Amino acid sequence: MKKTILPLVLLLMAAFAFNACSNNDDEDDRFVICPPGPSFVGEWQFVEKLDGPGADFNTHRGGLQPQAHTMQIFPFKEDGIGEIVYKLADGKTQKCEYYFPEDQERYQSNYMVIVIADPQVNQPGIPFGLEFDNDCLQLHYLGLYCTDHIPETYVYKRIK
């Protein structure tokens, strides 16, 4: 009996050790989401809004589309806040700020979270999941919503 207790105790300790460290392993980068590099900065043309109120659940299209616009993203300033300038099709512009929150895990997103805020309207801002490659940018809405739709995704294509 004494011979079987020690291996069982060691086996249990090993199981607890592996379970406790599975998400904290620095060698395992499956759970690490890094901010986009300097190539994220630039000018982006709005393509379409997917999902959101009024969209078809199967095609993800058909919802109300915002006005055509471009989005110019500028690099961070010394304070860790960047600037976004929206140029609307009617000639108007709107300036917003963006930052990457330190508490990324709070949002429970598979994407890097970016918060976009109009300093005069919505502080602390609206969180979006950022899906990015060199030519396509998708902003997945992560804010609060109270209806039965899938939260919207804004799709942009790189201009320069």
Tab-separated table of N, CA and C in Angstrom:
chain	number	residue	atom	x	y	z
A	1	MET	N	0.816	-1.197	0.000
A	1	MET	CA	0.000	0.000	0.000
A	1	MET	C	0.860	1.262	0.000
A	2	LYS	N	1.947	1.237	0.847
A	2	LYS	CA	2.827	2.400	0.937
A	2	LYS	C	3.514	2.664	-0.399
A	3	LYS	N	3.800	1.618	-1.155
A	3	LYS	CA	4.486	1.768	-2.432
A	3	LYS	C	3.589	2.447	-3.471
A	4	THR	N	2.286	2.308	-3.404
A	4	THR	CA	1.384	2.902	-4.394
A	4	THR	C	0.986	4.331	-4.038
A	5	ILE	N	1.075	4.718	-2.768
A	5	ILE	CA	0.682	6.077	-2.369
A	5	ILE	C	1.660	7.109	-2.898
A	6	LEU	N	2.955	6.854	-2.785
A	6	LEU	CA	3.958	7.820	-3.237
A	6	LEU	C	3.834	8.108	-4.740
A	7	PRO	N	3.743	7.104	-5.611
A	7	PRO	CA	3.566	7.416	-7.039
A	7	PRO	C	2.276	8.176	-7.333
A	8	LEU	N	1.199	7.847	-6.594
A	8	LEU	CA	-0.059	8.569	-6.813
A	8	LEU	C	0.073	10.032	-6.402
A	9	VAL	N	0.712	10.305	-5.302
A	9	VAL	CA	0.922	11.679	-4.844
A	9	VAL	C	1.777	12.439	-5.849
A	10	LEU	N	2.846	11.827	-6.324
A	10	LEU	CA	3.703	12.475	-7.328
A	10	LEU	C	2.940	12.737	-8.621
A	11	LEU	N	2.107	11.795	-9.004
A	11	LEU	CA	1.296	11.958	-10.216
A	11	LEU	C	0.308	13.116	-10.066
A	12	LEU	N	-0.338	13.213	-8.907
A	12	LEU	CA	-1.259	14.323	-8.645
A	12	LEU	C	-0.541	15.666	-8.644
A	13	MET	N	0.636	15.714	-8.024
A	13	MET	CA	1.405	16.977	-7.999
A	13	MET	C	1.791	17.391	-9.416
A	14	ALA	N	2.177	16.441	-10.241
A	14	ALA	CA	2.539	16.760	-11.625
A	14	ALA	C	1.332	17.269	-12.397
A	15	ALA	N	0.176	16.649	-12.173
A	15	ALA	CA	-1.044	17.097	-12.864
A	15	ALA	C	-1.395	18.521	-12.483
A	16	PHE	N	-1.312	18.850	-11.184
A	16	PHE	CA	-1.590	20.217	-10.750
A	16	PHE	C	-0.583	21.194	-11.335
A	17	ALA	N	0.664	20.810	-11.394
A	17	ALA	CA	1.699	21.707	-11.926
A	17	ALA	C	1.450	22.018	-13.392
A	18	PHE	N	1.098	20.993	-14.176
A	18	PHE	CA	0.870	21.236	-15.601
A	18	PHE	C	-0.397	22.040	-15.841
A	19	ASN	N	-1.441	21.815	-15.079
A	19	ASN	CA	-2.677	22.585	-15.229
A	19	ASN	C	-2.483	24.024	-14.808
A	20	ALA	N	-1.746	24.274	-13.766
A	20	ALA	CA	-1.580	25.629	-13.255
A	20	ALA	C	-0.753	26.486	-14.193
A	21	CYS	N	0.110	25.890	-14.978
A	21	CYS	CA	1.045	26.669	-15.781
A	21	CYS	C	0.717	26.681	-17.263
A	22	SER	N	-0.376	26.074	-17.683
A	22	SER	CA	-0.622	25.916	-19.110
A	22	SER	C	-0.761	27.242	-19.841
A	23	ASN	N	-1.320	28.288	-19.234
A	23	ASN	CA	-1.486	29.569	-19.903
A	23	ASN	C	-0.404	30.571	-19.549
A	24	ASN	N	0.475	30.231	-18.632
A	24	ASN	CA	1.485	31.178	-18.181
A	24	ASN	C	2.863	30.862	-18.714
A	25	ASP	N	2.990	29.875	-19.573
A	25	ASP	CA	4.287	29.465	-20.077
A	25	ASP	C	4.804	30.501	-21.072
A	26	ASP	N	5.961	31.088	-20.767
A	26	ASP	CA	6.540	32.110	-21.646
A	26	ASP	C	6.987	31.531	-22.980
A	27	GLU	N	7.252	30.227	-23.022
A	27	GLU	CA	7.671	29.591	-24.262
A	27	GLU	C	6.482	29.354	-25.201
A	28	ASP	N	5.281	29.366	-24.682
A	28	ASP	CA	4.084	29.065	-25.458
A	28	ASP	C	3.456	30.376	-25.930
A	29	ASP	N	3.601	30.706	-27.212
A	29	ASP	CA	3.106	31.988	-27.712
A	29	ASP	C	1.716	31.888	-28.336
A	30	ARG	N	0.990	30.789	-28.128
A	30	ARG	CA	-0.356	30.672	-28.687
A	30	ARG	C	-1.307	31.692	-28.090
A	31	PHE	N	-1.028	32.161	-26.881
A	31	PHE	CA	-1.931	33.064	-26.191
A	31	PHE	C	-1.405	34.491	-26.152
A	32	VAL	N	-0.286	34.744	-26.805
A	32	VAL	CA	0.304	36.078	-26.797
A	32	VAL	C	-0.209	36.848	-28.003
A	33	ILE	N	-0.770	38.019	-27.763
A	33	ILE	CA	-1.260	38.869	-28.846
A	33	ILE	C	-0.433	40.133	-28.819
A	34	CYS	N	0.271	40.421	-29.896
A	34	CYS	CA	1.183	41.558	-29.918
A	34	CYS	C	0.558	42.728	-30.661
A	35	PRO	N	0.856	43.950	-30.219
A	35	PRO	CA	0.359	45.113	-30.959
A	35	PRO	C	0.918	45.125	-32.373
A	36	PRO	N	0.167	45.659	-33.318
A	36	PRO	CA	0.663	45.715	-34.688
A	36	PRO	C	1.866	46.643	-34.787
A	37	GLY	N	2.731	46.361	-35.721
A	37	GLY	CA	3.918	47.187	-35.899
A	37	GLY	C	3.602	48.467	-36.646
A	38	PRO	N	4.644	49.140	-37.103
A	38	PRO	CA	4.445	50.421	-37.790
A	38	PRO	C	3.636	50.314	-39.078
A	39	SER	N	3.515	49.119	-39.655
A	39	SER	CA	2.746	48.978	-40.898
A	39	SER	C	1.248	49.166	-40.675
A	40	PHE	N	0.808	49.140	-39.432
A	40	PHE	CA	-0.588	49.421	-39.094
A	40	PHE	C	-0.920	50.886	-39.375
A	41	VAL	N	0.073	51.737	-39.246
A	41	VAL	CA	-0.084	53.174	-39.497
A	41	VAL	C	-0.235	53.383	-40.995
A	42	GLY	N	-1.145	54.264	-41.392
A	42	GLY	CA	-1.337	54.546	-42.805
A	42	GLY	C	-2.758	54.962	-43.089
A	43	GLU	N	-3.122	54.912	-44.361
A	43	GLU	CA	-4.455	55.327	-44.769
A	43	GLU	C	-5.243	54.120	-45.253
A	44	TRP	N	-6.499	54.018	-44.781
A	44	TRP	CA	-7.351	52.876	-45.045
A	44	TRP	C	-8.690	53.343	-45.604
A	45	GLN	N	-9.176	52.651	-46.639
A	45	GLN	CA	-10.477	52.937	-47.252
A	45	GLN	C	-11.521	51.993	-46.682
A	46	PHE	N	-12.637	52.542	-46.222
A	46	PHE	CA	-13.730	51.714	-45.730
A	46	PHE	C	-14.296	50.892	-46.879
A	47	VAL	N	-14.499	49.596	-46.654
A	47	VAL	CA	-15.039	48.691	-47.664
A	47	VAL	C	-16.490	48.348	-47.360
A	48	GLU	N	-16.748	47.810	-46.160
A	48	GLU	CA	-18.107	47.436	-45.785
A	48	GLU	C	-18.187	47.149	-44.294
A	49	LYS	N	-19.413	47.170	-43.807
A	49	LYS	CA	-19.687	46.753	-42.438
A	49	LYS	C	-20.389	45.410	-42.507
A	50	LEU	N	-19.854	44.425	-41.815
A	50	LEU	CA	-20.460	43.109	-41.744
A	50	LEU	C	-21.235	42.985	-40.438
A	51	ASP	N	-22.297	42.225	-40.454
A	51	ASP	CA	-23.121	41.964	-39.278
A	51	ASP	C	-23.719	43.251	-38.722
A	52	GLY	N	-24.031	43.264	-37.448
A	52	GLY	CA	-24.675	44.421	-36.842
A	52	GLY	C	-26.179	44.376	-37.003
A	53	PRO	N	-26.888	45.376	-36.474
A	53	PRO	CA	-28.351	45.404	-36.544
A	53	PRO	C	-28.846	45.371	-37.989
A	54	GLY	N	-29.813	44.523	-38.250
A	54	GLY	CA	-30.412	44.435	-39.582
A	54	GLY	C	-29.702	43.508	-40.542
A	55	ALA	N	-28.548	42.985	-40.188
A	55	ALA	CA	-27.813	42.106	-41.103
A	55	ALA	C	-28.393	40.700	-41.068
A	56	ASP	N	-28.262	40.007	-42.181
A	56	ASP	CA	-28.710	38.628	-42.293
A	56	ASP	C	-27.728	37.725	-41.537
A	57	PHE	N	-28.237	36.802	-40.724
A	57	PHE	CA	-27.373	35.931	-39.924
A	57	PHE	C	-26.556	34.968	-40.781
A	58	ASN	N	-27.020	34.656	-41.990
A	58	ASN	CA	-26.308	33.714	-42.848
A	58	ASN	C	-25.265	34.387	-43.723
A	59	THR	N	-25.616	35.513	-44.321
A	59	THR	CA	-24.680	36.179	-45.241
A	59	THR	C	-23.814	37.217	-44.532
A	60	HIS	N	-24.219	37.647	-43.324
A	60	HIS	CA	-23.522	38.681	-42.541
A	60	HIS	C	-23.583	40.056	-43.219
A	61	ARG	N	-24.448	40.209	-44.199
A	61	ARG	CA	-24.585	41.473	-44.918
A	61	ARG	C	-26.033	41.956	-44.838
A	62	GLY	N	-26.257	43.177	-45.302
A	62	GLY	CA	-27.608	43.700	-45.365
A	62	GLY	C	-27.925	44.706	-44.294
A	63	GLY	N	-27.029	44.903	-43.347
A	63	GLY	CA	-27.256	45.904	-42.308
A	63	GLY	C	-26.978	47.305	-42.838
A	64	LEU	N	-27.413	48.294	-42.093
A	64	LEU	CA	-27.195	49.690	-42.454
A	64	LEU	C	-25.698	49.992	-42.520
A	65	GLN	N	-25.246	50.556	-43.633
A	65	GLN	CA	-23.832	50.867	-43.834
A	65	GLN	C	-23.539	52.321	-43.458
A	66	PRO	N	-22.405	52.563	-42.809
A	66	PRO	CA	-22.036	53.951	-42.530
A	66	PRO	C	-21.625	54.666	-43.813
A	67	GLN	N	-21.504	55.979	-43.714
A	67	GLN	CA	-21.085	56.791	-44.865
A	67	GLN	C	-19.685	56.368	-45.315
A	68	ALA	N	-19.446	56.402	-46.629
A	68	ALA	CA	-18.124	56.089	-47.161
A	68	ALA	C	-17.090	57.028	-46.541
A	69	HIS	N	-15.919	56.478	-46.225
A	69	HIS	CA	-14.893	57.291	-45.583
A	69	HIS	C	-13.524	56.624	-45.693
A	70	THR	N	-12.507	57.401	-45.414
A	70	THR	CA	-11.170	56.858	-45.235
A	70	THR	C	-10.763	57.087	-43.785
A	71	MET	N	-9.820	56.301	-43.353
A	71	MET	CA	-9.332	56.397	-41.986
A	71	MET	C	-7.811	56.478	-42.048
A	72	GLN	N	-7.264	57.567	-41.562
A	72	GLN	CA	-5.810	57.719	-41.532
A	72	GLN	C	-5.340	57.525	-40.096
A	73	ILE	N	-4.459	56.551	-39.907
A	73	ILE	CA	-3.947	56.212	-38.579
A	73	ILE	C	-2.531	56.757	-38.456
A	74	PHE	N	-2.315	57.549	-37.410
A	74	PHE	CA	-1.015	58.153	-37.153
A	74	PHE	C	-0.312	57.399	-36.027
A	75	PRO	N	1.022	57.471	-35.965
A	75	PRO	CA	1.760	56.762	-34.905
A	75	PRO	C	1.447	57.325	-33.519
A	76	PHE	N	1.833	56.550	-32.517
A	76	PHE	CA	1.675	56.984	-31.132
A	76	PHE	C	2.479	58.232	-30.840
A	77	LYS	N	1.937	59.047	-29.936
A	77	LYS	CA	2.688	60.174	-29.387
A	77	LYS	C	3.417	59.677	-28.140
A	78	GLU	N	4.131	60.561	-27.485
A	78	GLU	CA	4.898	60.180	-26.294
A	78	GLU	C	4.009	59.624	-25.187
A	79	ASP	N	2.761	60.066	-25.112
A	79	ASP	CA	1.853	59.634	-24.042
A	79	ASP	C	1.208	58.277	-24.307
A	80	GLY	N	1.576	57.591	-25.409
A	80	GLY	CA	1.023	56.275	-25.705
A	80	GLY	C	-0.337	56.313	-26.377
A	81	ILE	N	-0.745	57.494	-26.835
A	81	ILE	CA	-2.038	57.641	-27.514
A	81	ILE	C	-1.776	58.049	-28.959
A	82	GLY	N	-2.448	57.384	-29.877
A	82	GLY	CA	-2.320	57.710	-31.288
A	82	GLY	C	-3.536	58.485	-31.771
A	83	GLU	N	-3.456	58.965	-33.006
A	83	GLU	CA	-4.557	59.747	-33.558
A	83	GLU	C	-5.074	59.080	-34.829
A	84	ILE	N	-6.390	59.128	-34.992
A	84	ILE	CA	-7.058	58.650	-36.201
A	84	ILE	C	-7.872	59.810	-36.748
A	85	VAL	N	-7.753	60.048	-38.053
A	85	VAL	CA	-8.554	61.079	-38.704
A	85	VAL	C	-9.435	60.393	-39.744
A	86	TYR	N	-10.734	60.531	-39.546
A	86	TYR	CA	-11.715	60.013	-40.499
A	86	TYR	C	-12.060	61.126	-41.474
A	87	LYS	N	-11.972	60.824	-42.781
A	87	LYS	CA	-12.378	61.769	-43.822
A	87	LYS	C	-13.626	61.203	-44.476
A	88	LEU	N	-14.748	61.875	-44.245
A	88	LEU	CA	-16.026	61.396	-44.766
A	88	LEU	C	-16.204	61.804	-46.221
A	89	ALA	N	-17.063	61.092	-46.932
A	89	ALA	CA	-17.296	61.351	-48.352
A	89	ALA	C	-17.850	62.755	-48.586
A	90	ASP	N	-18.548	63.321	-47.591
A	90	ASP	CA	-19.108	64.663	-47.768
A	90	ASP	C	-18.092	65.773	-47.473
A	91	GLY	N	-16.820	65.402	-47.241
A	91	GLY	CA	-15.765	66.390	-47.024
A	91	GLY	C	-15.469	66.692	-45.560
A	92	LYS	N	-16.308	66.258	-44.660
A	92	LYS	CA	-16.072	66.500	-43.233
A	92	LYS	C	-14.983	65.575	-42.707
A	93	THR	N	-14.325	66.016	-41.655
A	93	THR	CA	-13.330	65.179	-40.986
A	93	THR	C	-13.687	65.046	-39.507
A	94	GLN	N	-13.235	63.970	-38.916
A	94	GLN	CA	-13.443	63.728	-37.496
A	94	GLN	C	-12.158	63.138	-36.935
A	95	LYS	N	-11.670	63.717	-35.835
A	95	LYS	CA	-10.453	63.229	-35.199
A	95	LYS	C	-10.809	62.399	-33.972
A	96	CYS	N	-10.149	61.279	-33.846
A	96	CYS	CA	-10.307	60.403	-32.685
A	96	CYS	C	-8.930	60.010	-32.176
A	97	GLU	N	-8.919	59.438	-30.992
A	97	GLU	CA	-7.689	58.924	-30.415
A	97	GLU	C	-7.808	57.409	-30.294
A	98	TYR	N	-6.654	56.736	-30.256
A	98	TYR	CA	-6.667	55.294	-30.027
A	98	TYR	C	-5.529	54.906	-29.095
A	99	TYR	N	-5.747	53.799	-28.403
A	99	TYR	CA	-4.696	53.233	-27.570
A	99	TYR	C	-4.956	51.746	-27.412
A	100	PHE	N	-3.936	51.032	-26.997
A	100	PHE	CA	-4.052	49.606	-26.720
A	100	PHE	C	-4.085	49.430	-25.207
A	101	PRO	N	-5.212	48.982	-24.642
A	101	PRO	CA	-5.300	48.850	-23.191
A	101	PRO	C	-4.323	47.798	-22.660
A	102	GLU	N	-3.794	48.045	-21.477
A	102	GLU	CA	-2.857	47.106	-20.863
A	102	GLU	C	-3.545	45.822	-20.430
A	103	ASP	N	-4.807	45.893	-20.048
A	103	ASP	CA	-5.539	44.724	-19.556
A	103	ASP	C	-6.277	44.013	-20.696
A	104	GLN	N	-5.527	43.533	-21.682
A	104	GLN	CA	-6.101	42.897	-22.868
A	104	GLN	C	-6.995	41.705	-22.518
A	105	GLU	N	-6.607	40.931	-21.519
A	105	GLU	CA	-7.369	39.728	-21.171
A	105	GLU	C	-8.771	40.049	-20.667
A	106	ARG	N	-8.990	41.253	-20.206
A	106	ARG	CA	-10.313	41.663	-19.725
A	106	ARG	C	-11.379	41.545	-20.808
A	107	TYR	N	-10.987	41.746	-22.058
A	107	TYR	CA	-11.943	41.775	-23.171
A	107	TYR	C	-12.258	40.379	-23.713
A	108	GLN	N	-11.523	39.374	-23.315
A	108	GLN	CA	-11.740	37.996	-23.747
A	108	GLN	C	-11.900	37.895	-25.258
A	109	SER	N	-10.961	38.462	-25.973
A	109	SER	CA	-10.994	38.476	-27.429
A	109	SER	C	-9.821	37.684	-27.983
A	110	ASN	N	-10.016	37.089	-29.143
A	110	ASN	CA	-8.923	36.404	-29.829
A	110	ASN	C	-8.019	37.390	-30.550
A	111	TYR	N	-8.411	38.646	-30.584
A	111	TYR	CA	-7.655	39.675	-31.295
A	111	TYR	C	-7.060	40.682	-30.321
A	112	MET	N	-6.049	41.376	-30.783
A	112	MET	CA	-5.507	42.502	-30.028
A	112	MET	C	-6.618	43.538	-29.908
A	113	VAL	N	-6.809	44.102	-28.717
A	113	VAL	CA	-7.888	45.065	-28.505
A	113	VAL	C	-7.336	46.479	-28.642
A	114	ILE	N	-8.036	47.266	-29.436
A	114	ILE	CA	-7.727	48.679	-29.607
A	114	ILE	C	-8.956	49.453	-29.133
A	115	VAL	N	-8.728	50.543	-28.438
A	115	VAL	CA	-9.841	51.377	-27.982
A	115	VAL	C	-9.791	52.679	-28.776
A	116	ILE	N	-10.907	53.019	-29.419
A	116	ILE	CA	-11.010	54.243	-30.220
A	116	ILE	C	-11.982	55.174	-29.520
A	117	ALA	N	-11.545	56.413	-29.314
A	117	ALA	CA	-12.363	57.367	-28.561
A	117	ALA	C	-12.388	58.717	-29.243
A	118	ASP	N	-13.568	59.308	-29.297
A	118	ASP	CA	-13.702	60.703	-29.666
A	118	ASP	C	-13.554	61.465	-28.355
A	119	PRO	N	-12.477	62.223	-28.167
A	119	PRO	CA	-12.218	62.849	-26.870
A	119	PRO	C	-13.350	63.751	-26.388
A	120	GLN	N	-14.175	64.243	-27.295
A	120	GLN	CA	-15.260	65.130	-26.902
A	120	GLN	C	-16.556	64.382	-26.597
A	121	VAL	N	-16.638	63.105	-26.996
A	121	VAL	CA	-17.905	62.393	-26.875
A	121	VAL	C	-17.825	61.178	-25.954
A	122	ASN	N	-16.996	60.206	-26.273
A	122	ASN	CA	-17.081	58.921	-25.580
A	122	ASN	C	-15.767	58.504	-24.919
A	123	GLN	N	-15.485	59.067	-23.788
A	123	GLN	CA	-14.353	58.594	-23.011
A	123	GLN	C	-14.850	57.510	-22.082
A	124	PRO	N	-14.208	56.430	-21.864
A	124	PRO	CA	-12.856	56.084	-22.272
A	124	PRO	C	-12.750	55.512	-23.677
A	125	GLY	N	-13.838	55.376	-24.416
A	125	GLY	CA	-13.768	54.920	-25.799
A	125	GLY	C	-14.488	53.607	-26.015
A	126	ILE	N	-14.422	53.130	-27.245
A	126	ILE	CA	-15.101	51.905	-27.654
A	126	ILE	C	-14.044	50.865	-28.024
A	127	PRO	N	-14.117	49.671	-27.434
A	127	PRO	CA	-13.125	48.640	-27.751
A	127	PRO	C	-13.473	47.893	-29.040
A	128	PHE	N	-12.434	47.597	-29.801
A	128	PHE	CA	-12.548	46.801	-31.015
A	128	PHE	C	-11.464	45.743	-31.009
A	129	GLY	N	-11.790	44.552	-31.525
A	129	GLY	CA	-10.773	43.539	-31.774
A	129	GLY	C	-10.134	43.861	-33.113
A	130	LEU	N	-8.825	43.902	-33.146
A	130	LEU	CA	-8.091	44.327	-34.337
A	130	LEU	C	-7.561	43.112	-35.078
A	131	GLU	N	-8.104	42.868	-36.267
A	131	GLU	CA	-7.604	41.805	-37.141
A	131	GLU	C	-6.914	42.505	-38.298
A	132	PHE	N	-5.642	42.222	-38.467
A	132	PHE	CA	-4.827	43.046	-39.353
A	132	PHE	C	-3.849	42.189	-40.137
A	133	ASP	N	-3.776	42.472	-41.433
A	133	ASP	CA	-2.629	42.025	-42.220
A	133	ASP	C	-2.221	43.211	-43.089
A	134	ASN	N	-1.333	43.024	-44.007
A	134	ASN	CA	-0.768	44.177	-44.733
A	134	ASN	C	-1.789	44.970	-45.539
A	135	ASP	N	-2.794	44.313	-46.096
A	135	ASP	CA	-3.727	45.006	-46.986
A	135	ASP	C	-5.157	45.073	-46.471
A	136	CYS	N	-5.463	44.408	-45.382
A	136	CYS	CA	-6.830	44.365	-44.866
A	136	CYS	C	-6.828	44.611	-43.363
A	137	LEU	N	-7.744	45.445	-42.939
A	137	LEU	CA	-7.907	45.764	-41.526
A	137	LEU	C	-9.364	45.532	-41.169
A	138	GLN	N	-9.609	44.766	-40.119
A	138	GLN	CA	-10.970	44.534	-39.652
A	138	GLN	C	-11.058	44.942	-38.193
A	139	LEU	N	-12.064	45.744	-37.879
A	139	LEU	CA	-12.313	46.176	-36.513
A	139	LEU	C	-13.591	45.491	-36.033
A	140	HIS	N	-13.444	44.547	-35.110
A	140	HIS	CA	-14.576	43.789	-34.563
A	140	HIS	C	-15.070	44.500	-33.302
A	141	TYR	N	-16.299	44.967	-33.321
A	141	TYR	CA	-16.877	45.697	-32.195
A	141	TYR	C	-16.933	44.803	-30.959
A	142	LEU	N	-16.394	45.292	-29.838
A	142	LEU	CA	-16.386	44.533	-28.591
A	142	LEU	C	-17.136	45.242	-27.470
A	143	GLY	N	-17.805	46.341	-27.797
A	143	GLY	CA	-18.527	47.092	-26.775
A	143	GLY	C	-19.834	46.414	-26.395
A	144	LEU	N	-20.600	47.081	-25.571
A	144	LEU	CA	-21.882	46.552	-25.120
A	144	LEU	C	-22.912	46.593	-26.241
A	145	TYR	N	-23.765	45.591	-26.279
A	145	TYR	CA	-24.920	45.609	-27.188
A	145	TYR	C	-26.040	44.814	-26.537
A	146	CYS	N	-27.254	45.198	-26.801
A	146	CYS	CA	-28.411	44.635	-26.091
A	146	CYS	C	-29.446	44.028	-27.026
A	147	THR	N	-29.094	43.724	-28.256
A	147	THR	CA	-30.052	43.132	-29.179
A	147	THR	C	-29.550	41.765	-29.624
A	148	ASP	N	-30.293	41.114	-30.502
A	148	ASP	CA	-29.970	39.744	-30.891
A	148	ASP	C	-29.059	39.635	-32.111
A	149	HIS	N	-28.383	40.688	-32.484
A	149	HIS	CA	-27.534	40.631	-33.671
A	149	HIS	C	-26.105	40.223	-33.306
A	150	ILE	N	-25.336	39.847	-34.317
A	150	ILE	CA	-23.909	39.609	-34.151
A	150	ILE	C	-23.245	40.987	-34.204
A	151	PRO	N	-22.362	41.313	-33.261
A	151	PRO	CA	-21.743	42.648	-33.283
A	151	PRO	C	-21.028	42.907	-34.611
A	152	GLU	N	-21.061	44.155	-35.034
A	152	GLU	CA	-20.560	44.508	-36.349
A	152	GLU	C	-19.035	44.440	-36.451
A	153	THR	N	-18.589	44.280	-37.690
A	153	THR	CA	-17.174	44.302	-38.046
A	153	THR	C	-17.005	45.296	-39.181
A	154	TYR	N	-16.073	46.216	-39.017
A	154	TYR	CA	-15.781	47.212	-40.050
A	154	TYR	C	-14.559	46.756	-40.821
A	155	VAL	N	-14.694	46.678	-42.144
A	155	VAL	CA	-13.636	46.163	-43.007
A	155	VAL	C	-13.034	47.333	-43.796
A	156	TYR	N	-11.694	47.405	-43.776
A	156	TYR	CA	-10.963	48.458	-44.481
A	156	TYR	C	-9.897	47.826	-45.376
A	157	LYS	N	-9.594	48.542	-46.472
A	157	LYS	CA	-8.519	48.128	-47.392
A	157	LYS	C	-7.469	49.223	-47.403
A	158	ARG	N	-6.204	48.820	-47.403
A	158	ARG	CA	-5.103	49.790	-47.374
A	158	ARG	C	-5.066	50.622	-48.654
A	159	ILE	N	-4.918	51.945	-48.474
A	159	ILE	CA	-4.707	52.848	-49.604
A	159	ILE	C	-3.214	53.110	-49.739
A	160	LYS	N	-2.604	53.499	-48.615
A	160	LYS	CA	-1.150	53.722	-48.582
A	160	LYS	C	-0.616	53.633	-47.197
